[in-house]
GROMACS .gro file of C-alpha atoms in nm:
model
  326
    1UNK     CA    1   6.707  12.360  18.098
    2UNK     CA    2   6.912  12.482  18.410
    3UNK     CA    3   7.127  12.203  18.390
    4UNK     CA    4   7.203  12.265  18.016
    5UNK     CA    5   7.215  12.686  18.085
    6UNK     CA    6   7.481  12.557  18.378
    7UNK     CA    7   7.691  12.331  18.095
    8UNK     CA    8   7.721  12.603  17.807
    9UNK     CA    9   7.806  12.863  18.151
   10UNK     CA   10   8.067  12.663  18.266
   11UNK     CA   11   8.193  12.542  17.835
   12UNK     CA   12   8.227  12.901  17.805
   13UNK     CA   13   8.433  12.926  18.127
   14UNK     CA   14   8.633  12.686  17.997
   15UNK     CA   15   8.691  12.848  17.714
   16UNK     CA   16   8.758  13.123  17.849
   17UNK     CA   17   9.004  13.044  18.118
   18UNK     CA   18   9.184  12.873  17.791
   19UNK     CA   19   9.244  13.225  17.637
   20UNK     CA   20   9.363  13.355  17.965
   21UNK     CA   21   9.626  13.107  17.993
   22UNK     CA   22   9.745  13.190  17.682
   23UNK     CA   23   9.749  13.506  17.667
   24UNK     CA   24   9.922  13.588  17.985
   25UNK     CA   25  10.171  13.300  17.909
   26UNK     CA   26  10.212  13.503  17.590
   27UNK     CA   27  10.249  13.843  17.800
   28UNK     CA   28  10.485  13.620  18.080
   29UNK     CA   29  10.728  13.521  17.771
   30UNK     CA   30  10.752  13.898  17.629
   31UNK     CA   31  10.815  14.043  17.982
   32UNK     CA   32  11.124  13.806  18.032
   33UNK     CA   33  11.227  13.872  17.663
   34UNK     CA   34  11.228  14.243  17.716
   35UNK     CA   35  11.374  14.213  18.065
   36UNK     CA   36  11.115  14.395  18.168
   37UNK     CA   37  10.861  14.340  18.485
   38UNK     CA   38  10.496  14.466  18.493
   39UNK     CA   39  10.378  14.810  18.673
   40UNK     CA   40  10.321  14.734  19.069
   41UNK     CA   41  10.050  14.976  19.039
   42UNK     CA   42   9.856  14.771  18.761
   43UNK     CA   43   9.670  14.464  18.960
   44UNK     CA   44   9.631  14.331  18.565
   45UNK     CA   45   9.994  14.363  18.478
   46UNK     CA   46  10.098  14.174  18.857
   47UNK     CA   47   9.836  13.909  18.776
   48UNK     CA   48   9.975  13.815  18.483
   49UNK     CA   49  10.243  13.666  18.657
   50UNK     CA   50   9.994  13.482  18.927
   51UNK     CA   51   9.886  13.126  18.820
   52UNK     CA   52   9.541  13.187  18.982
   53UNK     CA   53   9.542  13.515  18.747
   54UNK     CA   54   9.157  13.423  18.639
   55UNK     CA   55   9.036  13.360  18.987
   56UNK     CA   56   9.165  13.733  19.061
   57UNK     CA   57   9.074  13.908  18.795
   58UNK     CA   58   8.775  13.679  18.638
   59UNK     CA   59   8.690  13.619  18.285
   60UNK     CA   60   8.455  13.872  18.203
   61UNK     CA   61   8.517  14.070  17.867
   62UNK     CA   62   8.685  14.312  17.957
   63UNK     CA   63   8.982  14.145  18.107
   64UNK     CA   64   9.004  13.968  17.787
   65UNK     CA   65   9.008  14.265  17.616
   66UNK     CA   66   9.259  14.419  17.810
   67UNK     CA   67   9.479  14.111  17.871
   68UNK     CA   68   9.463  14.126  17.486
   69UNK     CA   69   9.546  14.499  17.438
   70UNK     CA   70   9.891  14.414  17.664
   71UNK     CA   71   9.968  14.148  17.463
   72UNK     CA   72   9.972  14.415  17.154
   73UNK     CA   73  10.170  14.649  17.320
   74UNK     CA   74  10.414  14.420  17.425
   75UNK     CA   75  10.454  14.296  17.079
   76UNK     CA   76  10.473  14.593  16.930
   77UNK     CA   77  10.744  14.702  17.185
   78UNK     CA   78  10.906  14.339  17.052
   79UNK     CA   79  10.903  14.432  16.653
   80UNK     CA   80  11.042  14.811  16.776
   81UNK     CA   81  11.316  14.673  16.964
   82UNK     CA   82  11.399  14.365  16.739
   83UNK     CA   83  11.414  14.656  16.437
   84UNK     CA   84  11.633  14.861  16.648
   85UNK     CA   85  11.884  14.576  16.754
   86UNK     CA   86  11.854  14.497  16.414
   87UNK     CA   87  12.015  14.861  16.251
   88UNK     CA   88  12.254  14.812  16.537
   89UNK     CA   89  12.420  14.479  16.423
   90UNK     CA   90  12.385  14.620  16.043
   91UNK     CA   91  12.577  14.954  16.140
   92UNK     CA   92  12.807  14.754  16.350
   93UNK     CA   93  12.902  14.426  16.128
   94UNK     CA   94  12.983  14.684  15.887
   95UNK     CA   95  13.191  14.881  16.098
   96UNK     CA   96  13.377  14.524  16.236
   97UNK     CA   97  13.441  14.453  15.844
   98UNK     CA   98  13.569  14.760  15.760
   99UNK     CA   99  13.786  14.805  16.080
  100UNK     CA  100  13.910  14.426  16.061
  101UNK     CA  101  13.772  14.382  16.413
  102UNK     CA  102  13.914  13.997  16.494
  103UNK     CA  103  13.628  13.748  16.466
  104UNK     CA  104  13.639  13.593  16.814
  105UNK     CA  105  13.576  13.990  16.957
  106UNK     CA  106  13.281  14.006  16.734
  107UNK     CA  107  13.114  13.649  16.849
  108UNK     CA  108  13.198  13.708  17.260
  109UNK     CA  109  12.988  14.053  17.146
  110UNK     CA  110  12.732  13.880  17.059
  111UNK     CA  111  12.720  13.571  17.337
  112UNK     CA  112  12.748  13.790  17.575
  113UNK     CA  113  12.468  14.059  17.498
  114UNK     CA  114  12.146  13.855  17.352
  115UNK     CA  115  11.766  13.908  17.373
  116UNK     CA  116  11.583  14.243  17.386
  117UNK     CA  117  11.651  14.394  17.681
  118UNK     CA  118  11.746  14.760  17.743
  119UNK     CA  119  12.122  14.657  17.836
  120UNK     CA  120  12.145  14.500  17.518
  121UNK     CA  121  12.076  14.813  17.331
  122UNK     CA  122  12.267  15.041  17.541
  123UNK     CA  123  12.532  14.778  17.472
  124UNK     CA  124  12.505  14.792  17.118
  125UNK     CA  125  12.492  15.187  17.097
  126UNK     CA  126  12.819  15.177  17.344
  127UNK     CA  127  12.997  14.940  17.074
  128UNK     CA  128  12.852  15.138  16.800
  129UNK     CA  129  12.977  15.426  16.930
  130UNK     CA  130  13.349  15.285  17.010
  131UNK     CA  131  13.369  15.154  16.646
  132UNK     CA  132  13.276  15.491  16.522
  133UNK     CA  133  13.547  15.680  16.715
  134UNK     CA  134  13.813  15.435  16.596
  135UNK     CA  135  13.680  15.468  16.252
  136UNK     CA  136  13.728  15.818  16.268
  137UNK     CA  137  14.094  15.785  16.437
  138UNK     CA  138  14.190  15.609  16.162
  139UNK     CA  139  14.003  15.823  15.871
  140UNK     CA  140  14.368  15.866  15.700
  141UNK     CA  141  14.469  15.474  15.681
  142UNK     CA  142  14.067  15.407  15.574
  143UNK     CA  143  14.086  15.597  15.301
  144UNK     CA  144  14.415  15.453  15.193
  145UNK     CA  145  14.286  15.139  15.182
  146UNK     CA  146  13.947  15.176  15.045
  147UNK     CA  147  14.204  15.333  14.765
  148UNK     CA  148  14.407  15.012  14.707
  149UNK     CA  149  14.095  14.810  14.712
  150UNK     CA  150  13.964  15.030  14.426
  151UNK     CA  151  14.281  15.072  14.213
  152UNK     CA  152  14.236  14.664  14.258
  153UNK     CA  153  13.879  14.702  14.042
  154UNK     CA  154  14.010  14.969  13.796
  155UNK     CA  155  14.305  14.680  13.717
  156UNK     CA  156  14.033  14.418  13.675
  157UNK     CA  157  13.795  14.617  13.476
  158UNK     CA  158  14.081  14.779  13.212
  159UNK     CA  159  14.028  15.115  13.327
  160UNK     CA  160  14.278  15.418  13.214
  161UNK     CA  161  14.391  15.676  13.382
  162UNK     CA  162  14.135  15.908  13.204
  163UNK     CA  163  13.845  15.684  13.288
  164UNK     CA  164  13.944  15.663  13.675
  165UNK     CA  165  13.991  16.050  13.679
  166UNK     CA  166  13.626  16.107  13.538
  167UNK     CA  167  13.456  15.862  13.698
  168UNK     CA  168  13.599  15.919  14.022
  169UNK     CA  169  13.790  16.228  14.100
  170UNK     CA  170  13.744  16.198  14.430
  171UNK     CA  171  14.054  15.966  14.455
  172UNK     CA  172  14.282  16.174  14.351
  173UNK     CA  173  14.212  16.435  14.622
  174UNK     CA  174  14.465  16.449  14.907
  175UNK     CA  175  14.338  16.278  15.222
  176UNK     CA  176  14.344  16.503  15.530
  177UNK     CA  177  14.356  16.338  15.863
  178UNK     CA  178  14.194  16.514  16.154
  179UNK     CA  179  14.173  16.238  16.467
  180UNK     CA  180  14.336  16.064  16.733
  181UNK     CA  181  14.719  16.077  16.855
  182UNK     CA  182  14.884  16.377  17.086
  183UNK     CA  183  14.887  16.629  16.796
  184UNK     CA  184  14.523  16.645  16.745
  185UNK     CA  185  14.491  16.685  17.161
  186UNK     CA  186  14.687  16.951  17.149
  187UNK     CA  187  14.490  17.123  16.845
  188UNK     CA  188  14.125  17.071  17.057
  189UNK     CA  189  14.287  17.281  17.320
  190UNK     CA  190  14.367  17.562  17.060
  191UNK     CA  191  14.108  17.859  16.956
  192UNK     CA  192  13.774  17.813  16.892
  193UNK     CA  193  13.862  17.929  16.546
  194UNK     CA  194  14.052  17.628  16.494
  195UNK     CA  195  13.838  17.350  16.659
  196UNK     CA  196  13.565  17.456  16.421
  197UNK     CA  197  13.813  17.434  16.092
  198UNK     CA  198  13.897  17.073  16.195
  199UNK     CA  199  13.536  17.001  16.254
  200UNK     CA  200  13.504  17.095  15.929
  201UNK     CA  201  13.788  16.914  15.789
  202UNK     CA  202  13.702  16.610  16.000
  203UNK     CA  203  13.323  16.626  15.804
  204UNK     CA  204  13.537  16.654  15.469
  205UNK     CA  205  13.692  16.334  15.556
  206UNK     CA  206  13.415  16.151  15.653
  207UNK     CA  207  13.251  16.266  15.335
  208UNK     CA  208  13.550  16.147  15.131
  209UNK     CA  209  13.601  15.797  15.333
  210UNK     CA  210  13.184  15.716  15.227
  211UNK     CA  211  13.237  15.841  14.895
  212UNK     CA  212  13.524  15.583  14.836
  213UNK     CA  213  13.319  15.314  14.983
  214UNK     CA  214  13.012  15.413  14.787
  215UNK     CA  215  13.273  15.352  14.491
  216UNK     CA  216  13.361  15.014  14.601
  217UNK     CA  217  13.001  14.882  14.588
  218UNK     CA  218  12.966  15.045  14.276
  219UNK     CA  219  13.255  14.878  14.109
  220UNK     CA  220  13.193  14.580  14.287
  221UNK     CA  221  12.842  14.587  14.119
  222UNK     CA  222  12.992  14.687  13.765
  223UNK     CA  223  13.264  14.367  13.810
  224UNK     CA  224  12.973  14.135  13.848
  225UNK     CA  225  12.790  14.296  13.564
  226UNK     CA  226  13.098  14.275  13.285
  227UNK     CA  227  13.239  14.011  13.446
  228UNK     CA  228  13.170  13.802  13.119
  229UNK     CA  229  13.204  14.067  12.883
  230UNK     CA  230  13.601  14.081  13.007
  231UNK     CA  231  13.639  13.687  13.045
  232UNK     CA  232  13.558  13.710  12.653
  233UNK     CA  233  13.756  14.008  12.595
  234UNK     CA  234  14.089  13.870  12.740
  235UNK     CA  235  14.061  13.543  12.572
  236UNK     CA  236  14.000  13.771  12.238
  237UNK     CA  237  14.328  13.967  12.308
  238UNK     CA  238  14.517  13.635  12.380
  239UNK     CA  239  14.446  13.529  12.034
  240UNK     CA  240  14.534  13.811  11.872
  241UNK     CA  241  14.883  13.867  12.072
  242UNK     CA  242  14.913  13.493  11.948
  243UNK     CA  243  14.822  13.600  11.583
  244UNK     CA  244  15.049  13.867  11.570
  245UNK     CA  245  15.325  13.671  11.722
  246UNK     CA  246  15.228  13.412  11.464
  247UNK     CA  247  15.248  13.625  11.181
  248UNK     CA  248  15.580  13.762  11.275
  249UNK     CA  249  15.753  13.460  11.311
  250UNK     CA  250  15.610  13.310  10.925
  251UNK     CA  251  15.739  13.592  10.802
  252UNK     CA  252  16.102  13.494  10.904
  253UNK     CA  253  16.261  13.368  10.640
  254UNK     CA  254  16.500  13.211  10.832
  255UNK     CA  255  16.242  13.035  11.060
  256UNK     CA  256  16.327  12.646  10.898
  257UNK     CA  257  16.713  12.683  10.822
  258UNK     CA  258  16.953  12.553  10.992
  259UNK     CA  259  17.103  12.913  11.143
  260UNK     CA  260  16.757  12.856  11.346
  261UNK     CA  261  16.787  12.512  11.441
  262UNK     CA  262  16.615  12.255  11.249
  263UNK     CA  263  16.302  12.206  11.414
  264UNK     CA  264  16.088  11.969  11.249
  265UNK     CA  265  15.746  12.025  11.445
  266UNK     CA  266  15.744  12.423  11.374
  267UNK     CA  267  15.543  12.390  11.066
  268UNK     CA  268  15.311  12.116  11.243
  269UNK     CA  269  15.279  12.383  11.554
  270UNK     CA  270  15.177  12.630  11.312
  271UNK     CA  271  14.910  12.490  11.071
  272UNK     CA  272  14.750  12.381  11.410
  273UNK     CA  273  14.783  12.720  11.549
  274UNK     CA  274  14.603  12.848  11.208
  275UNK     CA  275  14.323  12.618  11.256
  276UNK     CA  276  14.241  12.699  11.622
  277UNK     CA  277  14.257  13.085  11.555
  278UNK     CA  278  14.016  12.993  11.290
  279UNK     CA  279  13.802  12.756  11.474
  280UNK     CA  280  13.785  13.002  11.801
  281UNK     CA  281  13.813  13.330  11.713
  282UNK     CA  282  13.463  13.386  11.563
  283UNK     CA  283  13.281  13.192  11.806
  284UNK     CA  284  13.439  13.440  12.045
  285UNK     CA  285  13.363  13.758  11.866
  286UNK     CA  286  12.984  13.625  11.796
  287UNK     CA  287  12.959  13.606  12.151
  288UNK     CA  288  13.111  13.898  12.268
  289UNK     CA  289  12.886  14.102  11.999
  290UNK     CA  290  12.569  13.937  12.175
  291UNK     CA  291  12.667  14.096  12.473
  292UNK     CA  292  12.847  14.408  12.364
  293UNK     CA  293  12.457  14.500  12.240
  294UNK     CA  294  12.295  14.425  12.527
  295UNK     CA  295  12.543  14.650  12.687
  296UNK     CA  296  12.498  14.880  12.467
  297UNK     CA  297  12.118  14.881  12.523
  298UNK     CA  298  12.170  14.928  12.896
  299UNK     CA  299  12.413  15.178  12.917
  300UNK     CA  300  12.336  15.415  12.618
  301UNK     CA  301  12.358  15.739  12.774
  302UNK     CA  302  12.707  15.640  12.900
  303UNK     CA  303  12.873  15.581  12.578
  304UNK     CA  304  13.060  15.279  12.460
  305UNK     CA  305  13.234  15.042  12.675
  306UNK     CA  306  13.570  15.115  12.732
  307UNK     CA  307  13.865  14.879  12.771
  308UNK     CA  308  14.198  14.994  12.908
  309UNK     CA  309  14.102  15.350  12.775
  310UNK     CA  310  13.978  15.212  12.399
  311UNK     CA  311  13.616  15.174  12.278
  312UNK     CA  312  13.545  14.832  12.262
  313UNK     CA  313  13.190  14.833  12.065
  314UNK     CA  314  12.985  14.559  11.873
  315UNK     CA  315  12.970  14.774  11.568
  316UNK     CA  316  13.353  14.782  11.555
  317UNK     CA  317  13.350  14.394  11.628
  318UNK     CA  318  13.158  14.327  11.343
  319UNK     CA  319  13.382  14.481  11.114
  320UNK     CA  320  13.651  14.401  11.218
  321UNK     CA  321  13.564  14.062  11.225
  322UNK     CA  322  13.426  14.085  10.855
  323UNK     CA  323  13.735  14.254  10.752
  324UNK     CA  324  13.913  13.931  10.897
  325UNK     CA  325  13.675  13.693  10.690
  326UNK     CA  326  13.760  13.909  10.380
   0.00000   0.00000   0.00000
């Protein structure tokens, strides 16, 4: 019986020294991510780093225990700092995107600030902080270019002028630039009056350089939605430009003399012009109803869907398309 009480003593020691070594090789690896060193004062937290950590500290329960509430707090240090580096290099990608910070800046950022460590976050609140100062030095040239890029979408969708103004006024406001350069220098050296008017103005254009990228995704988002809808749209209006064209010229009497120039394939060119308008043009307009309802369906507090200013609805489709068959 002593013998066997002396196995299952020194099984369990075993076992025991097992979880030790893993859990401080556990706490070793999160200290050197973290760049951080355990307290002096803590004989548990120096031990950690001693190979002979069982022999000093034993491997009664309650250095398990604590060994294992270190291990917690040291991963739950890992997940807060991982989540913080993590909003950094969302805030500042964004920032390097919209700034048109050169690529091989962005990856020496990168290489040369890795792992968890508090330099790497003061690091990435430094470069945070840079991009956001030359963001705001160039609020004026910003906005004039979120502006291009969203003329750009009003193009591709069809939008009027009516459309743009009530969907998004804010682009027609006058952009007011209150950073950077010698002029603004000498303004933060004027009244106190004055500083806080151009902090105010400076808010206002910050405001209006978010609300112009809030309209990019937005239209980006709308594009993807209708992309089809205007693929099927466009190849509609070809058609009918080609009809109309079509129609103009058969009604030339002069088309097939010789004050025209004899051409002998015009008639050919024509009857298979006929047929394709005939062949395509309601397999088009069937399709284009499918998704004008589901549009419809989707977006029925919005009204109808608009094309270059014009309402471009499945009802109006239809009959127009039945007036055609007629």
């Amino acid at each position: 019986q002593y013998e066997a009480a002396v196995a299952r003593a020194e099984a369990e020691r075993a076992r025991r020294a097992c979880i030790v070594d893993q859990l401080t090789a556990s706490i070793n690896a999160l200290y050197e991510q973290l760049c951080e060193r355990p307290s002096e004062s803590s004989v548990l937290e120096t031990s950690v780093y001693d190979a002979a950590v069982g022999a000093r500290l034993g491997y009664g329960e309650r250095v398990l225990a604590q060994l294992a509430d270190k291990l917690r707090a040291l991963e739950a240090k890992q997940a807060a700092r991982e989540a913080q580096v993590k909003q950094y290099a969302k805030q500042i990608t964004a920032l390097w995107e919209r700034l048109a910070i050169d690529q091989a800046e962005r990856d020496a950022f990168f290489e040369r600030h890795t792992g968890l460590g508090p330099a790497v976050i003061t690091a990435c609140a430094d470069e945070l902080a840079r991009l956001r100062a030359m963001k705001h030095a160039r609020m004026h040239e910003l906005v004039a270019a979120s502006r291009a890029r969203i003329a750009d979408w009003w193009q591709k969708l069809g939008y009027d002028d009516e459309q743009q103004r009530r969907e998004f006024p804010a682009f027609f406001e006058p952009i007011e630039a209150h950073a950077g350069g010698a002029a603004d220098e000498q303004q933060r050296q004027q009244a106190e009056p004055q500083e806080e008017a151009e902090a105010v103005d400076d808010a206002r254009a910050e405001r209006l350089l978010d609300a112009h990228e809030r309209e990019e995704r937005r239209l980006e988002a709308r594009m993807a939605e209708v992309r089809p809808l205007l693929q099927l749209i466009a190849q509609r209006e070809e058609l009918r430009a080609e009809k109309r064209q079509a129609d103009l010229d058969a009604a030339d009497p002069e088309r097939l003399t010789s004050r025209k120039g004899y051409d002998p394939g015009r008639l050919l060119r024509e009857e298979r012009f006929r047929k394709r308008y005939a062949k395509r043009m309601p397999v088009i307009e069937k399709r284009l109803v499918e998704l004008l309802v589901r549009w419809e369906a989707r977006h029925a507090d919005e009204g109808p869907f608009l094309y270059h200013g014009a309402p471009y609805t499945s009802a109006s489709l239809r009959a127009a398309a039945g007036g055609a068959a007629g």
